[in-house]
Coordinates of C-alpha atoms in Angstrom, one line a residue:
X16 CA -24.0 -12.4 6.4
X17 CA -25.6 -12.0 3.0
X18 CA -28.9 -10.5 1.8
X19 CA -30.6 -8.9 -1.2
X20 CA -31.0 -5.1 -0.9
X21 CA -34.3 -4.6 0.9
X22 CA -35.0 -0.9 0.6
X23 CA -32.2 1.6 1.4
X24 CA -28.7 1.5 -0.1
X25 CA -27.8 4.4 2.2
X26 CA -28.8 2.4 5.3
X27 CA -27.8 -1.2 4.3
X28 CA -24.5 -0.3 2.6
X29 CA -23.2 3.2 3.3
X30 CA -24.1 3.4 7.0
X31 CA -23.5 -0.3 7.7
X32 CA -20.0 0.0 6.2
X33 CA -19.0 2.2 9.1
X34 CA -19.4 -0.9 11.3
X35 CA -18.2 -3.7 9.0
X36 CA -17.0 -3.7 5.4
X37 CA -19.8 -4.3 2.9
X38 CA -19.3 -5.9 -0.5
X39 CA -22.0 -5.1 -3.0
X40 CA -22.7 -7.5 -5.8
X41 CA -24.4 -5.8 -8.8
X42 CA -26.0 -8.6 -10.8
X43 CA -29.1 -9.7 -12.9
X44 CA -31.1 -12.8 -13.4
X45 CA -30.3 -13.0 -17.1
X46 CA -26.5 -12.7 -16.5
X47 CA -24.9 -16.2 -16.8
X48 CA -21.6 -15.2 -15.2
X49 CA -23.5 -13.5 -12.3
X50 CA -25.3 -16.8 -11.6
X51 CA -22.0 -18.7 -11.5
X52 CA -20.3 -16.0 -9.4
X53 CA -23.1 -15.8 -6.9
X54 CA -22.4 -19.1 -5.0
X55 CA -18.7 -18.2 -4.8
X56 CA -19.6 -15.0 -3.1
X57 CA -22.0 -16.8 -0.8
X58 CA -19.4 -19.4 0.2
X59 CA -16.8 -16.7 0.8
X60 CA -18.9 -14.5 3.0
X61 CA -20.0 -17.5 5.0
X62 CA -16.4 -18.5 5.6
X63 CA -15.4 -14.9 6.6
X64 CA -16.6 -15.2 10.1
X65 CA -18.2 -11.8 10.0
X66 CA -15.2 -10.0 8.6
X67 CA -17.3 -8.5 5.9
X68 CA -20.9 -8.6 4.7
X69 CA -22.5 -9.1 1.3
X70 CA -25.4 -7.1 -0.2
X71 CA -26.7 -8.2 -3.5
X72 CA -28.3 -5.6 -5.8
X73 CA -30.4 -6.9 -8.7
X74 CA -29.9 -4.2 -11.4
X75 CA -33.3 -5.1 -13.0
X76 CA -35.1 -4.3 -9.8
X77 CA -32.8 -1.3 -9.0
X78 CA -31.9 0.3 -12.3
X79 CA -31.6 3.7 -10.6
X80 CA -28.8 2.4 -8.3
X81 CA -27.0 0.8 -11.3
X82 CA -27.1 4.1 -13.1
X83 CA -26.1 6.1 -10.1
X84 CA -23.1 3.9 -9.5
X85 CA -22.1 3.8 -13.2
X86 CA -22.5 0.0 -13.5
X87 CA -22.0 -0.9 -17.1
X88 CA -20.8 -4.5 -16.7
X89 CA -22.2 -7.5 -14.8
X90 CA -21.3 -8.8 -12.5
X91 CA -19.6 -5.9 -10.7
X92 CA -18.5 -6.1 -7.1
X93 CA -17.8 -3.0 -5.1
X94 CA -16.3 -2.8 -1.6
X95 CA -17.5 -0.1 0.8
X96 CA -15.6 0.8 4.0
X97 CA -16.4 3.6 6.3
X98 CA -19.0 5.0 4.0
X99 CA -16.9 5.1 0.9
X100 CA -16.2 2.8 -2.1
X101 CA -12.6 1.6 -1.8
X102 CA -12.3 -1.1 -4.5
X103 CA -14.2 -2.5 -7.5
X104 CA -13.9 -5.6 -9.7
X105 CA -15.6 -6.2 -13.0
X106 CA -16.6 -9.7 -14.1
X107 CA -16.8 -13.0 -12.3
X108 CA -13.8 -14.2 -10.2
X109 CA -12.7 -17.7 -9.3
X110 CA -12.8 -18.6 -5.6
X111 CA -9.0 -18.1 -5.3
X112 CA -9.2 -14.9 -7.3
X113 CA -11.9 -13.5 -5.0
X114 CA -9.9 -14.4 -1.9
X115 CA -6.8 -12.6 -3.3
X116 CA -8.9 -9.5 -4.2
X117 CA -10.5 -9.4 -0.8
X118 CA -7.2 -9.9 1.0
X119 CA -5.8 -7.0 -0.9
X120 CA -8.6 -4.6 -0.2
X121 CA -10.3 -5.5 3.1
X122 CA -9.1 -3.6 6.2
X123 CA -6.7 -5.8 8.1
X124 CA -7.9 -7.3 11.4
X125 CA -4.3 -6.6 12.6
X126 CA -4.5 -2.8 12.5
X127 CA -3.3 -2.4 16.1
X128 CA -0.3 -4.6 15.4
X129 CA 0.5 -2.7 12.2
X130 CA 0.2 0.6 14.0
X131 CA 2.7 -0.7 16.6
X132 CA 5.1 -1.6 13.8
X133 CA 4.8 2.0 12.4
X134 CA 5.3 3.4 15.9
X135 CA 8.5 1.3 16.3
X136 CA 9.8 2.8 13.0
X137 CA 9.1 6.3 14.1
X138 CA 10.8 5.9 17.5
X139 CA 13.8 3.9 16.2
X140 CA 12.8 0.6 17.8
X141 CA 13.4 -1.3 14.5
X142 CA 13.5 -4.7 16.2
X143 CA 10.0 -4.2 17.7
X144 CA 8.7 -2.9 14.4
X145 CA 10.1 -6.0 12.6
X146 CA 8.6 -8.3 15.1
X147 CA 5.2 -6.7 14.9
X148 CA 5.2 -6.9 11.1
X149 CA 6.3 -10.6 11.3
X150 CA 3.4 -11.3 13.6
X151 CA 0.9 -10.0 11.0
X152 CA 2.6 -11.8 8.2
X153 CA 2.4 -15.1 10.1
X154 CA -1.4 -14.7 9.8
X155 CA -1.6 -12.9 6.5
X156 CA 1.5 -13.7 4.4
X157 CA 0.4 -11.3 1.6
X158 CA -0.4 -8.3 3.8
X159 CA 1.3 -5.6 1.7
X160 CA 1.4 -3.1 4.6
X161 CA 3.2 -5.6 6.8
X162 CA 5.6 -6.5 4.0
X163 CA 6.5 -2.8 3.6
X164 CA 7.0 -2.3 7.3
X165 CA 9.1 -5.4 7.5
X166 CA 11.3 -4.1 4.7
X167 CA 11.7 -0.8 6.4
X168 CA 12.8 -2.4 9.6
X169 CA 15.2 -4.6 7.6
X170 CA 16.7 -1.6 5.9
X171 CA 17.9 -0.6 9.4
X172 CA 18.8 -4.0 10.7
X173 CA 19.6 -6.3 7.8
X174 CA 19.6 -4.4 4.5
X175 CA 20.8 -7.4 2.5
X176 CA 17.4 -9.0 3.1
X177 CA 15.3 -6.0 1.8
X178 CA 15.3 -7.1 -1.8
X179 CA 13.7 -10.5 -1.0
X180 CA 11.1 -8.9 1.2
X181 CA 9.9 -6.2 -1.3
X182 CA 9.7 -8.8 -4.1
X183 CA 6.6 -10.2 -2.3
X184 CA 4.7 -6.8 -2.5
X185 CA 2.0 -7.3 -5.2
X186 CA 2.0 -5.0 -8.2
X187 CA -1.5 -3.5 -7.4
X188 CA -0.5 -2.5 -3.9
X189 CA -0.1 1.2 -2.9
X190 CA 3.2 0.1 -1.4
X191 CA 4.5 -1.3 -4.7
X192 CA 6.0 2.0 -5.8
X193 CA 8.0 2.2 -2.5
X194 CA 9.5 -1.2 -3.1
X195 CA 12.0 -0.1 -5.7
X196 CA 13.4 2.8 -3.7
X197 CA 13.8 0.7 -0.6
X198 CA 15.7 -1.9 -2.6
X199 CA 18.0 0.7 -4.1
X200 CA 18.7 2.4 -0.8
X201 CA 19.5 -1.1 0.7
X202 CA 22.2 -1.5 -1.9
X203 CA 23.9 1.6 -0.6
X204 CA 24.0 0.2 2.9
X205 CA 25.2 -3.2 1.8
X206 CA 28.1 -1.8 -0.2
X207 CA 28.8 1.7 0.9
X208 CA 31.6 3.7 -0.8
X209 CA 35.0 3.3 0.8
X210 CA 37.0 6.0 -1.0
X211 CA 38.6 8.8 0.8
X212 CA 38.2 12.5 0.0
X213 CA 36.2 15.5 1.0
X214 CA 33.0 13.6 0.5
X215 CA 33.7 10.8 3.0
X216 CA 32.3 12.5 6.1
X217 CA 28.9 13.6 4.6
X218 CA 28.7 10.2 2.9
X219 CA 29.2 8.5 6.3
X220 CA 26.6 10.8 7.8
X221 CA 24.1 10.0 5.0
X222 CA 24.5 6.3 5.4
X223 CA 24.0 6.5 9.1
X224 CA 20.8 8.5 8.6
X225 CA 19.5 6.1 5.9
X226 CA 20.1 3.2 8.3
X227 CA 18.2 5.1 11.0
X228 CA 15.3 5.9 8.5
X229 CA 16.0 9.6 9.3
X230 CA 15.1 10.9 5.9
X231 CA 15.5 14.6 6.7
X232 CA 19.0 14.1 8.0
X233 CA 19.8 11.8 5.1
X234 CA 18.8 14.4 2.6
X235 CA 20.8 17.1 4.3
X236 CA 23.9 14.9 4.4
X237 CA 23.4 13.9 0.8
X238 CA 23.0 17.5 -0.4
X239 CA 26.2 18.4 1.4
X240 CA 27.9 15.5 -0.3
X241 CA 26.5 16.6 -3.7
X242 CA 27.8 20.1 -3.0
X243 CA 31.3 18.9 -2.0
X244 CA 31.8 16.1 -4.5
X245 CA 28.9 15.2 -6.8
X246 CA 30.7 12.2 -8.3
X247 CA 31.7 10.7 -5.0
X248 CA 30.8 7.0 -4.8
X249 CA 29.7 6.9 -8.5
X250 CA 27.2 9.8 -8.0
X251 CA 25.9 8.3 -4.8
X252 CA 24.3 11.6 -3.6
X253 CA 22.1 12.2 -6.6
X254 CA 21.1 8.6 -6.9
X255 CA 20.2 8.2 -3.2
X256 CA 18.3 11.5 -3.1
X257 CA 16.2 10.5 -6.1
X258 CA 15.3 7.2 -4.3
X259 CA 14.4 9.0 -1.1
X260 CA 12.1 11.4 -2.9
X261 CA 10.5 8.5 -4.7
X262 CA 10.0 6.7 -1.4
X263 CA 8.5 9.6 0.4
X264 CA 6.4 10.9 -2.6
X265 CA 6.2 14.4 -4.1
X266 CA 3.8 15.8 -1.4
X267 CA 5.9 14.8 1.6
X268 CA 7.2 17.7 3.6
X269 CA 10.8 16.4 3.5
X270 CA 10.7 16.1 -0.3
X271 CA 9.3 19.6 -0.6
X272 CA 12.0 21.0 1.7
X273 CA 15.0 19.4 0.0
X274 CA 14.1 18.8 -3.7
X275 CA 14.5 22.5 -4.8
X276 CA 18.1 22.6 -3.5
X277 CA 18.8 19.2 -5.1
X278 CA 17.6 20.6 -8.4
X279 CA 19.7 23.7 -8.0
X280 CA 22.9 21.8 -7.2
X281 CA 22.3 19.2 -9.8
X282 CA 21.9 21.7 -12.6
X283 CA 24.4 24.3 -11.4

């Protein structure tokens, strides 16, 4: 569905986006790239089978809206979902470029399946999680959330395959920053240290916890390893802890709980 803004941006875009994603095309009659981009948008929304809607805003007729939304370049497209702007692109895109942009930013129609994959990871049913992620990827090969969930299940079941999976996560994805840590943690599982010594037991516990995606237990075991023998396995404890903290992010409760002790042990 596509139409020119009739009267109310609040009604036609903000409120409507709670029911279906709305893409707003800010354009003008005098803008050559806008006139070339318009038919691409029209064909794309017609082919979307109602997955999203297009509202066109002529900035000459609605200069107040252009000013309110800070539009300084034409064409500008902005995607609204659940009442909020979630993505923006400046300038005309090719048909393929628009499809890639929409695939990256539109909510997935496979949300229920993705949530099932996440539930599988939480409960330790890694096979079910991987199968759910695969089902989404069969329909959407570039779905970054599904790729990330597949990589997480692979960390538990087949760590040697993690590197190939995370390579497909696009650079602009919110999951891209998690790809590197997953890849590095997979290396630990593929080739764990085999040396004896006082660090062997906490190392084995840490590896088992990483394979089970039990990050709290993994951090505890790695901190014990760091305390007993910081150089065990070529400084495995410090390296793995850094990757876990990167994977979880600085605001995660597990990071907040274990990072202070890590810093204390590392610099003591």
